[in-house]
PDB file of C-alpha atoms and ligand atoms in Angstrom:
ATOM      1  CA  MET A   1       6.294  -3.268  12.167  1.00 78.00           C
ATOM      2  CA  ILE A   2       7.639   0.217  11.946  1.00 85.00           C
ATOM      3  CA  ASN A   3      10.321  -0.096   9.429  1.00 74.00           C
ATOM      4  CA  THR A   4      13.221   2.794   9.856  1.00 64.00           C
ATOM      5  CA  LYS A   5      12.339   3.945   5.840  1.00 66.00           C
ATOM      6  CA  SER A   6       9.119   5.841   7.325  1.00 75.00           C
ATOM      7  CA  ASP A   7      10.098   9.679   7.381  1.00 95.00           C
ATOM      8  CA  ILE A   8      10.982  10.740  11.249  1.00 96.00           C
ATOM      9  CA  PHE A   9      11.027  14.049  12.384  1.00 97.00           C
ATOM     10  CA  ASP A  10      12.087  14.601  15.784  1.00 97.00           C
ATOM     11  CA  PHE A  11      11.312  18.133  17.222  1.00 98.00           C
ATOM     12  CA  SER A  12      11.425  19.949  20.902  1.00 98.00           C
ATOM     13  CA  LYS A  13       9.921  22.898  19.752  1.00 98.00           C
ATOM     14  CA  PHE A  14       6.146  22.762  20.343  1.00 98.00           C
ATOM     15  CA  ASN A  15       5.395  25.341  16.769  1.00 98.00           C
ATOM     16  CA  SER A  16       7.740  23.537  14.738  1.00 98.00           C
ATOM     17  CA  PHE A  17       5.771  20.490  15.491  1.00 98.00           C
ATOM     18  CA  ASN A  18       2.770  21.280  14.477  1.00 98.00           C
ATOM     19  CA  GLU A  19       4.335  23.602  11.609  1.00 98.00           C
ATOM     20  CA  LYS A  20       5.691  20.331  10.066  1.00 98.00           C
ATOM     21  CA  VAL A  21       2.282  18.365  10.205  1.00 98.00           C
ATOM     22  CA  ALA A  22       0.647  21.428   8.156  1.00 98.00           C
ATOM     23  CA  GLU A  23       2.894  21.827   6.140  1.00 98.00           C
ATOM     24  CA  LEU A  24       3.630  17.819   5.524  1.00 98.00           C
ATOM     25  CA  LEU A  25      -0.423  17.848   5.114  1.00 98.00           C
ATOM     26  CA  ILE A  26      -0.965  20.621   2.665  1.00 98.00           C
ATOM     27  CA  ASN A  27       1.850  19.174   0.135  1.00 98.00           C
ATOM     28  CA  SER A  28      -0.226  16.052   0.282  1.00 98.00           C
ATOM     29  CA  LEU A  29      -3.328  17.596  -0.404  1.00 98.00           C
ATOM     30  CA  LYS A  30      -1.418  19.517  -3.049  1.00 98.00           C
ATOM     31  CA  ARG A  31       0.212  16.767  -4.669  1.00 98.00           C
ATOM     32  CA  ASN A  32      -3.246  14.763  -5.720  1.00 98.00           C
ATOM     33  CA  LEU A  33      -5.258  17.820  -6.408  1.00 98.00           C
ATOM     34  CA  SER A  34      -2.368  18.552  -9.246  1.00 98.00           C
ATOM     35  CA  GLN A  35      -3.248  14.651 -10.651  1.00 97.00           C
ATOM     36  CA  LYS A  36      -7.099  14.925  -9.803  1.00 97.00           C
ATOM     37  CA  GLN A  37      -9.776  17.263  -9.065  1.00 97.00           C
ATOM     38  CA  GLN A  38     -10.998  15.553  -5.578  1.00 98.00           C
ATOM     39  CA  THR A  39      -8.722  14.457  -2.761  1.00 98.00           C
ATOM     40  CA  TYR A  40      -9.287  12.444   0.180  1.00 98.00           C
ATOM     41  CA  LEU A  41      -8.149  13.306   4.091  1.00 99.00           C
ATOM     42  CA  ALA A  42      -9.436  11.429   7.557  1.00 99.00           C
ATOM     43  CA  LEU A  43      -8.342  13.516  10.444  1.00 98.00           C
ATOM     44  CA  SER A  44      -7.986  12.712  14.253  1.00 98.00           C
ATOM     45  CA  GLY A  45      -9.200  13.854  17.663  1.00 98.00           C
ATOM     46  CA  GLY A  46      -7.358  14.297  20.305  1.00 97.00           C
ATOM     47  CA  ASN A  47      -5.474  16.999  21.406  1.00 98.00           C
ATOM     48  CA  THR A  48      -2.144  17.092  19.325  1.00 98.00           C
ATOM     49  CA  PRO A  49      -4.159  17.683  15.924  1.00 98.00           C
ATOM     50  CA  LYS A  50      -6.284  20.818  18.137  1.00 98.00           C
ATOM     51  CA  PRO A  51      -3.097  23.141  17.397  1.00 98.00           C
ATOM     52  CA  ILE A  52      -2.536  22.188  14.138  1.00 98.00           C
ATOM     53  CA  PHE A  53      -5.886  22.706  12.578  1.00 98.00           C
ATOM     54  CA  GLU A  54      -5.814  26.750  14.277  1.00 98.00           C
ATOM     55  CA  LEU A  55      -2.896  26.457  12.247  1.00 98.00           C
ATOM     56  CA  LEU A  56      -4.622  25.145   8.692  1.00 98.00           C
ATOM     57  CA  ALA A  57      -7.021  27.563   9.681  1.00 98.00           C
ATOM     58  CA  ASN A  58      -5.331  30.861  10.372  1.00 98.00           C
ATOM     59  CA  GLU A  59      -2.422  29.766   7.553  1.00 98.00           C
ATOM     60  CA  HIS A  60      -4.129  27.828   5.480  1.00 98.00           C
ATOM     61  CA  SER A  61      -7.231  28.389   4.271  1.00 98.00           C
ATOM     62  CA  LYS A  62      -6.911  30.063   0.862  1.00 97.00           C
ATOM     63  CA  THR A  63      -3.834  27.694   0.448  1.00 96.00           C
ATOM     64  CA  ILE A  64      -5.827  24.956  -2.163  1.00 97.00           C
ATOM     65  CA  ASP A  65      -8.880  24.804  -3.408  1.00 98.00           C
ATOM     66  CA  TRP A  66     -10.547  23.766  -0.092  1.00 98.00           C
ATOM     67  CA  SER A  67     -14.102  22.289  -2.337  1.00 98.00           C
ATOM     68  CA  LYS A  68     -12.199  20.376  -3.836  1.00 98.00           C
ATOM     69  CA  VAL A  69     -11.460  18.124  -0.237  1.00 98.00           C
ATOM     70  CA  MET A  70     -13.197  15.331   1.064  1.00 98.00           C
ATOM     71  CA  ILE A  71     -12.619  15.046   5.320  1.00 98.00           C
ATOM     72  CA  PHE A  72     -13.325  12.509   6.795  1.00 99.00           C
ATOM     73  CA  TRP A  73     -12.963  10.724  10.804  1.00 98.00           C
ATOM     74  CA  VAL A  74     -10.488   8.082  11.280  1.00 98.00           C
ATOM     75  CA  ASP A  75     -12.403   7.778  15.004  1.00 98.00           C
ATOM     76  CA  GLU A  76     -15.361   8.956  16.640  1.00 98.00           C
ATOM     77  CA  ARG A  77     -16.422   9.052  20.564  1.00 98.00           C
ATOM     78  CA  THR A  78     -19.835   8.606  20.984  1.00 98.00           C
ATOM     79  CA  VAL A  79     -21.256  12.140  22.616  1.00 98.00           C
ATOM     80  CA  PRO A  80     -23.560  14.314  20.331  1.00 98.00           C
ATOM     81  CA  GLN A  81     -21.131  16.815  17.714  1.00 97.00           C
ATOM     82  CA  SER A  82     -21.580  19.837  20.493  1.00 98.00           C
ATOM     83  CA  SER A  83     -19.553  18.344  23.251  1.00 98.00           C
ATOM     84  CA  SER A  84     -16.294  19.163  23.807  1.00 98.00           C
ATOM     85  CA  GLU A  85     -15.038  15.595  24.003  1.00 97.00           C
ATOM     86  CA  SER A  86     -15.980  15.437  19.706  1.00 98.00           C
ATOM     87  CA  ASN A  87     -14.095  14.808  17.592  1.00 98.00           C
ATOM     88  CA  PHE A  88     -15.387  15.606  14.524  1.00 98.00           C
ATOM     89  CA  GLY A  89     -17.229  18.496  16.819  1.00 98.00           C
ATOM     90  CA  ASN A  90     -13.759  20.431  17.430  1.00 98.00           C
ATOM     91  CA  ALA A  91     -12.075  19.824  14.020  1.00 98.00           C
ATOM     92  CA  LYS A  92     -15.565  22.077  13.098  1.00 98.00           C
ATOM     93  CA  ARG A  93     -15.024  24.305  15.514  1.00 98.00           C
ATOM     94  CA  ILE A  94     -11.736  24.914  15.174  1.00 98.00           C
ATOM     95  CA  LEU A  95     -11.219  24.305  11.370  1.00 98.00           C
ATOM     96  CA  LEU A  96     -14.055  23.242   9.245  1.00 98.00           C
ATOM     97  CA  ASN A  97     -15.928  26.545   9.643  1.00 98.00           C
ATOM     98  CA  SER A  98     -12.512  28.149   7.922  1.00 98.00           C
ATOM     99  CA  LEU A  99     -12.549  26.220   5.063  1.00 98.00           C
ATOM    100  CA  ASP A 100     -14.530  27.729   2.152  1.00 97.00           C
ATOM    101  CA  GLY A 101     -16.809  24.780   0.006  1.00 98.00           C
ATOM    102  CA  VAL A 102     -14.874  22.235   2.136  1.00 98.00           C
ATOM    103  CA  LYS A 103     -16.956  18.942   2.102  1.00 98.00           C
ATOM    104  CA  PHE A 104     -17.124  17.185   4.664  1.00 98.00           C
ATOM    105  CA  PHE A 105     -18.807  13.492   6.182  1.00 98.00           C
ATOM    106  CA  ARG A 106     -18.483  13.191  10.073  1.00 98.00           C
ATOM    107  CA  MET A 107     -19.893  10.127  11.593  1.00 98.00           C
ATOM    108  CA  ARG A 108     -22.733  10.213  14.177  1.00 98.00           C
ATOM    109  CA  GLY A 109     -21.484   9.580  17.683  1.00 98.00           C
ATOM    110  CA  GLU A 110     -25.206  10.587  18.816  1.00 98.00           C
ATOM    111  CA  ILE A 111     -26.713   7.725  17.643  1.00 98.00           C
ATOM    112  CA  ASP A 112     -26.655   3.196  18.383  1.00 98.00           C
ATOM    113  CA  ALA A 113     -22.748   2.740  18.176  1.00 98.00           C
ATOM    114  CA  LYS A 114     -23.250   0.035  15.454  1.00 98.00           C
ATOM    115  CA  ASP A 115     -25.523   1.837  13.417  1.00 98.00           C
ATOM    116  CA  ALA A 116     -23.893   4.688  13.640  1.00 98.00           C
ATOM    117  CA  ALA A 117     -20.532   2.102  11.987  1.00 98.00           C
ATOM    118  CA  LYS A 118     -22.574   0.357   9.439  1.00 98.00           C
ATOM    119  CA  GLU A 119     -23.931   4.266   8.476  1.00 98.00           C
ATOM    120  CA  TYR A 120     -20.337   4.783   7.802  1.00 99.00           C
ATOM    121  CA  GLU A 121     -18.723   2.547   6.108  1.00 98.00           C
ATOM    122  CA  GLN A 122     -21.856   2.630   3.390  1.00 98.00           C
ATOM    123  CA  ILE A 123     -20.088   6.472   3.073  1.00 98.00           C
ATOM    124  CA  LEU A 124     -17.290   5.884   2.533  1.00 98.00           C
ATOM    125  CA  LEU A 125     -18.034   3.060  -0.141  1.00 98.00           C
ATOM    126  CA  LYS A 126     -20.164   6.176  -1.510  1.00 98.00           C
ATOM    127  CA  HIS A 127     -17.699   8.892  -1.600  1.00 98.00           C
ATOM    128  CA  LEU A 128     -14.102   7.116  -1.600  1.00 98.00           C
ATOM    129  CA  PRO A 129     -12.650   5.574  -4.588  1.00 98.00           C
ATOM    130  CA  LEU A 130     -12.240   1.674  -4.139  1.00 98.00           C
ATOM    131  CA  LYS A 131      -9.051  -0.729  -4.569  1.00 98.00           C
ATOM    132  CA  LYS A 132      -9.818  -4.475  -3.754  1.00 97.00           C
ATOM    133  CA  GLY A 133     -13.059  -3.288  -2.550  1.00 98.00           C
ATOM    134  CA  VAL A 134     -11.914  -1.036   0.412  1.00 98.00           C
ATOM    135  CA  PRO A 135     -12.161   2.718   0.529  1.00 98.00           C
ATOM    136  CA  VAL A 136      -8.865   4.534  -0.361  1.00 98.00           C
ATOM    137  CA  PHE A 137      -8.253   8.481   1.282  1.00 98.00           C
ATOM    138  CA  ASP A 138      -4.986   9.672  -0.049  1.00 98.00           C
ATOM    139  CA  VAL A 139      -3.567  10.645   2.734  1.00 98.00           C
ATOM    140  CA  MET A 140      -4.274   9.891   7.059  1.00 98.00           C
ATOM    141  CA  LEU A 141      -3.674  12.073  10.136  1.00 98.00           C
ATOM    142  CA  LEU A 142      -3.418   9.776  13.031  1.00 98.00           C
ATOM    143  CA  GLY A 143      -1.973  10.071  16.441  1.00 98.00           C
ATOM    144  CA  MET A 144      -0.414   8.007  19.358  1.00 98.00           C
ATOM    145  CA  GLY A 145      -1.659   7.454  22.724  1.00 98.00           C
ATOM    146  CA  ASP A 146       0.531   6.737  25.783  1.00 98.00           C
ATOM    147  CA  ASP A 147      -0.494   2.823  25.229  1.00 97.00           C
ATOM    148  CA  GLY A 148       0.483   2.476  22.107  1.00 98.00           C
ATOM    149  CA  HIS A 149      -3.387   2.654  20.305  1.00 98.00           C
ATOM    150  CA  THR A 150      -3.535   4.370  17.345  1.00 98.00           C
ATOM    151  CA  ALA A 151      -7.612   5.254  15.766  1.00 98.00           C
ATOM    152  CA  SER A 152      -9.428   3.901  18.847  1.00 98.00           C
ATOM    153  CA  LEU A 153      -7.874   0.362  18.245  1.00 98.00           C
ATOM    154  CA  PHE A 154      -6.578  -0.232  21.994  1.00 97.00           C
ATOM    155  CA  PRO A 155      -4.344  -2.748  23.308  1.00 97.00           C
ATOM    156  CA  ASN A 156      -6.244  -5.933  23.064  1.00 96.00           C
ATOM    157  CA  SER A 157      -9.222  -5.140  21.419  1.00 96.00           C
ATOM    158  CA  ASP A 158     -11.244  -7.278  19.225  1.00 97.00           C
ATOM    159  CA  VAL A 159     -10.974  -4.872  16.560  1.00 98.00           C
ATOM    160  CA  LEU A 160      -7.649  -5.086  15.807  1.00 98.00           C
ATOM    161  CA  ARG A 161      -8.494  -8.566  14.427  1.00 98.00           C
ATOM    162  CA  GLU A 162     -11.017  -7.191  12.097  1.00 98.00           C
ATOM    163  CA  LYS A 163     -10.276  -8.481   8.084  1.00 98.00           C
ATOM    164  CA  THR A 164     -13.404  -7.465   6.343  1.00 97.00           C
ATOM    165  CA  LYS A 165     -15.746  -4.359   8.328  1.00 98.00           C
ATOM    166  CA  PHE A 166     -13.943  -0.471   7.028  1.00 98.00           C
ATOM    167  CA  VAL A 167     -15.743   0.651  10.437  1.00 99.00           C
ATOM    168  CA  LYS A 168     -16.594  -0.352  13.847  1.00 98.00           C
ATOM    169  CA  ALA A 169     -18.236   0.165  16.439  1.00 98.00           C
ATOM    170  CA  VAL A 170     -15.526  -1.107  20.168  1.00 98.00           C
ATOM    171  CA  TRP A 171     -16.418  -0.802  23.419  1.00 97.00           C
ATOM    172  CA  VAL A 172     -13.257   0.852  25.718  1.00 95.00           C
ATOM    173  CA  GLU A 173     -13.590  -0.675  29.150  1.00 92.00           C
ATOM    174  CA  LYS A 174     -11.673   1.926  30.733  1.00 89.00           C
ATOM    175  CA  ASN A 175     -13.518   4.455  29.330  1.00 92.00           C
ATOM    176  CA  ASN A 176     -16.798   2.953  30.472  1.00 95.00           C
ATOM    177  CA  SER A 177     -17.965   4.035  26.733  1.00 97.00           C
ATOM    178  CA  TYR A 178     -18.149   3.139  23.104  1.00 98.00           C
ATOM    179  CA  ARG A 179     -15.668   4.550  20.540  1.00 98.00           C
ATOM    180  CA  LEU A 180     -16.543   4.822  16.597  1.00 98.00           C
ATOM    181  CA  THR A 181     -13.506   3.283  14.570  1.00 98.00           C
ATOM    182  CA  LEU A 182     -11.628   2.644  11.105  1.00 98.00           C
ATOM    183  CA  THR A 183     -10.594  -0.944  10.598  1.00 98.00           C
ATOM    184  CA  ILE A 184      -7.105  -1.878  10.447  1.00 98.00           C
ATOM    185  CA  PRO A 185      -7.083  -2.580   6.621  1.00 98.00           C
ATOM    186  CA  VAL A 186      -8.962   0.400   5.837  1.00 98.00           C
ATOM    187  CA  ILE A 187      -5.743   2.715   7.110  1.00 98.00           C
ATOM    188  CA  ASN A 188      -3.605   1.115   6.071  1.00 98.00           C
ATOM    189  CA  LYS A 189      -5.023   1.456   2.302  1.00 98.00           C
ATOM    190  CA  SER A 190      -4.457   5.126   3.114  1.00 98.00           C
ATOM    191  CA  LYS A 191      -1.786   6.145   0.308  1.00 98.00           C
ATOM    192  CA  SER A 192       0.158   8.581   3.054  1.00 97.00           C
ATOM    193  CA  ARG A 193      -0.447   8.594   6.926  1.00 98.00           C
ATOM    194  CA  ILE A 194       1.179  11.595   9.024  1.00 98.00           C
ATOM    195  CA  PHE A 195       1.574  10.690  12.808  1.00 98.00           C
ATOM    196  CA  ALA A 196       1.416  12.969  15.086  1.00 98.00           C
ATOM    197  CA  PHE A 197       2.468  12.739  18.894  1.00 98.00           C
ATOM    198  CA  HIS A 198       4.700  14.035  21.380  1.00 98.00           C
ATOM    199  CA  GLY A 199       5.600  14.172  25.542  1.00 98.00           C
ATOM    200  CA  LYS A 200       7.650  11.959  27.098  1.00 98.00           C
ATOM    201  CA  THR A 201       5.577   8.437  27.668  1.00 98.00           C
ATOM    202  CA  LYS A 202       4.902   8.265  23.371  1.00 98.00           C
ATOM    203  CA  TYR A 203       8.443   9.456  22.675  1.00 98.00           C
ATOM    204  CA  LYS A 204       9.684   6.782  24.350  1.00 98.00           C
ATOM    205  CA  LEU A 205       6.895   3.620  24.001  1.00 98.00           C
ATOM    206  CA  PHE A 206       8.284   4.703  19.797  1.00 97.00           C
ATOM    207  CA  LYS A 207      11.444   4.797  20.635  1.00 96.00           C
ATOM    208  CA  ASN A 208      10.831   1.551  22.337  1.00 96.00           C
ATOM    209  CA  ILE A 209       8.906   0.515  19.513  1.00 96.00           C
ATOM    210  CA  LEU A 210      11.447   0.922  16.682  1.00 95.00           C
ATOM    211  CA  GLU A 211      13.574  -1.203  18.672  1.00 93.00           C
ATOM    212  CA  SER A 212      11.766  -3.850  19.104  1.00 94.00           C
ATOM    213  CA  SER A 213      11.371  -6.782  17.494  1.00 93.00           C
ATOM    214  CA  THR A 214       8.392  -8.208  19.083  1.00 95.00           C
ATOM    215  CA  ILE A 215       4.798  -6.946  18.209  1.00 95.00           C
ATOM    216  CA  ASP A 216       3.030  -5.244  21.132  1.00 96.00           C
ATOM    217  CA  TYR A 217       1.144  -2.574  20.405  1.00 97.00           C
ATOM    218  CA  PRO A 218      -1.830  -1.523  18.466  1.00 98.00           C
ATOM    219  CA  ILE A 219      -0.219   0.844  16.034  1.00 98.00           C
ATOM    220  CA  GLN A 220       2.737  -1.577  15.379  1.00 97.00           C
ATOM    221  CA  MET A 221       0.205  -4.370  14.177  1.00 97.00           C
ATOM    222  CA  LEU A 222      -1.025  -1.633  10.959  1.00 97.00           C
ATOM    223  CA  GLU A 223       1.495  -2.035   7.702  1.00 96.00           C
ATOM    224  CA  TYR A 224       4.271   0.528   7.023  1.00 95.00           C
ATOM    225  CA  LYS A 225       4.881  -1.055   3.431  1.00 92.00           C
ATOM    226  CA  ASN A 226       2.646  -0.026   0.434  1.00 93.00           C
ATOM    227  CA  GLN A 227       2.112   3.712   1.954  1.00 95.00           C
ATOM    228  CA  LYS A 228       4.308   6.454   2.185  1.00 95.00           C
ATOM    229  CA  ASN A 229       4.568   7.248   6.528  1.00 96.00           C
ATOM    230  CA  TYR A 230       5.886  10.452   8.606  1.00 97.00           C
ATOM    231  CA  PHE A 231       6.277  10.424  12.106  1.00 98.00           C
ATOM    232  CA  ILE A 232       6.448  13.525  13.609  1.00 98.00           C
ATOM    233  CA  ILE A 233       6.727  13.549  17.476  1.00 98.00           C
ATOM    234  CA  GLY A 234       8.465  15.571  20.175  1.00 98.00           C
ATOM    235  CA  LYS A 235       9.421  14.904  23.696  1.00 98.00           C
ATOM    236  CA  ASP A 236       8.824  17.634  25.837  1.00 97.00           C
ATOM    237  CA  LEU A 237       7.656  20.170  23.238  1.00 97.00           C
ATOM    238  CA  LYS A 238       8.249  23.747  24.377  1.00 96.00           C
TER     239      LYS A 238
HETATM  240  C1  6PG B   1      -9.065  10.093  19.278  1.00 60.86           C
HETATM  241  C2  6PG B   1      -7.852   9.691  18.600  1.00 60.86           C
HETATM  242  C3  6PG B   1      -6.796   9.439  19.243  1.00 60.86           C
HETATM  243  C4  6PG B   1      -6.209   9.917  19.630  1.00 60.86           C
HETATM  244  C5  6PG B   1      -5.158   9.509  20.767  1.00 60.86           C
HETATM  245  C6  6PG B   1      -4.269  10.498  21.244  1.00 60.86           C
HETATM  246  O1  6PG B   1     -10.270   9.907  19.505  1.00 60.86           O
HETATM  247  O2  6PG B   1      -8.535  10.204  20.950  1.00 60.86           O
HETATM  248  O3  6PG B   1      -8.491   9.352  17.004  1.00 60.86           O
HETATM  249  O4  6PG B   1      -6.247   8.055  18.516  1.00 60.86           O
HETATM  250  O5  6PG B   1      -5.148  10.146  18.464  1.00 60.86           O
HETATM  251  O6  6PG B   1      -5.484   9.136  21.784  1.00 60.86           O
HETATM  252  O7  6PG B   1      -4.621  12.029  21.715  1.00 60.86           O
HETATM  253  P1  6PG B   1      -4.465  12.894  21.991  1.00 60.86           P
HETATM  254  O8  6PG B   1      -3.678  13.691  21.091  1.00 60.86           O
HETATM  255  O9  6PG B   1      -4.877  14.105  22.708  1.00 60.86           O
HETATM  256  O10 6PG B   1      -2.805  12.802  22.992  1.00 60.86           O
END
């Protein structure tokens, strides 16, 4: 259940929303780099992060030593990186090309989905610190869909019950395609998570979720006790 202990920031201005997400992300990376030589970030895709990536590329390409940041993805569509649907392709075009020395590991959406999931799990196990065998991110940027999904954890999907695998290929009926996604065990292990979403439907859903005593949506199936959670929301950003 999402506890109201989470830091919730509610914006009406589009620029302020994006600036807050960028600020939280950069501060989290800085905090980690003040304690160690490498920090681990996982990015979501979709449309919401695009202006945030632009802000990071334009305002923060020199704010931190990006060569000490290792970037991974929370999920990916099963398309080539050249596709406009590719989460990696969009992040590379908008953000990564501006970050000197940044290291990144994409999910290969262009190969067999099950093979890509297995491959990415090995990449996580190779590069990330582990806690009780689970890869640990320092910070994760997550979104939410109108149906309460986050990452590619869609309602009524088997992946919501995955307890051992860290990356799964998920058939998404409504998209008639596979998605690649981190699973709940990995998402729960991240030290901090920044949830960023806006729009009337998502806003109303989130407010209902905060008041609800039942667990009906994937975003509620994450655990919210052992990490720092931020919610950056907006109803109708101008
Ligand atoms: C993706 C994302 C997904 C996203 C939500 C919201 O690959 O689409 O990782 O989980 O965060 O679907 O998407 P929008 O930001 O486009 O509304």
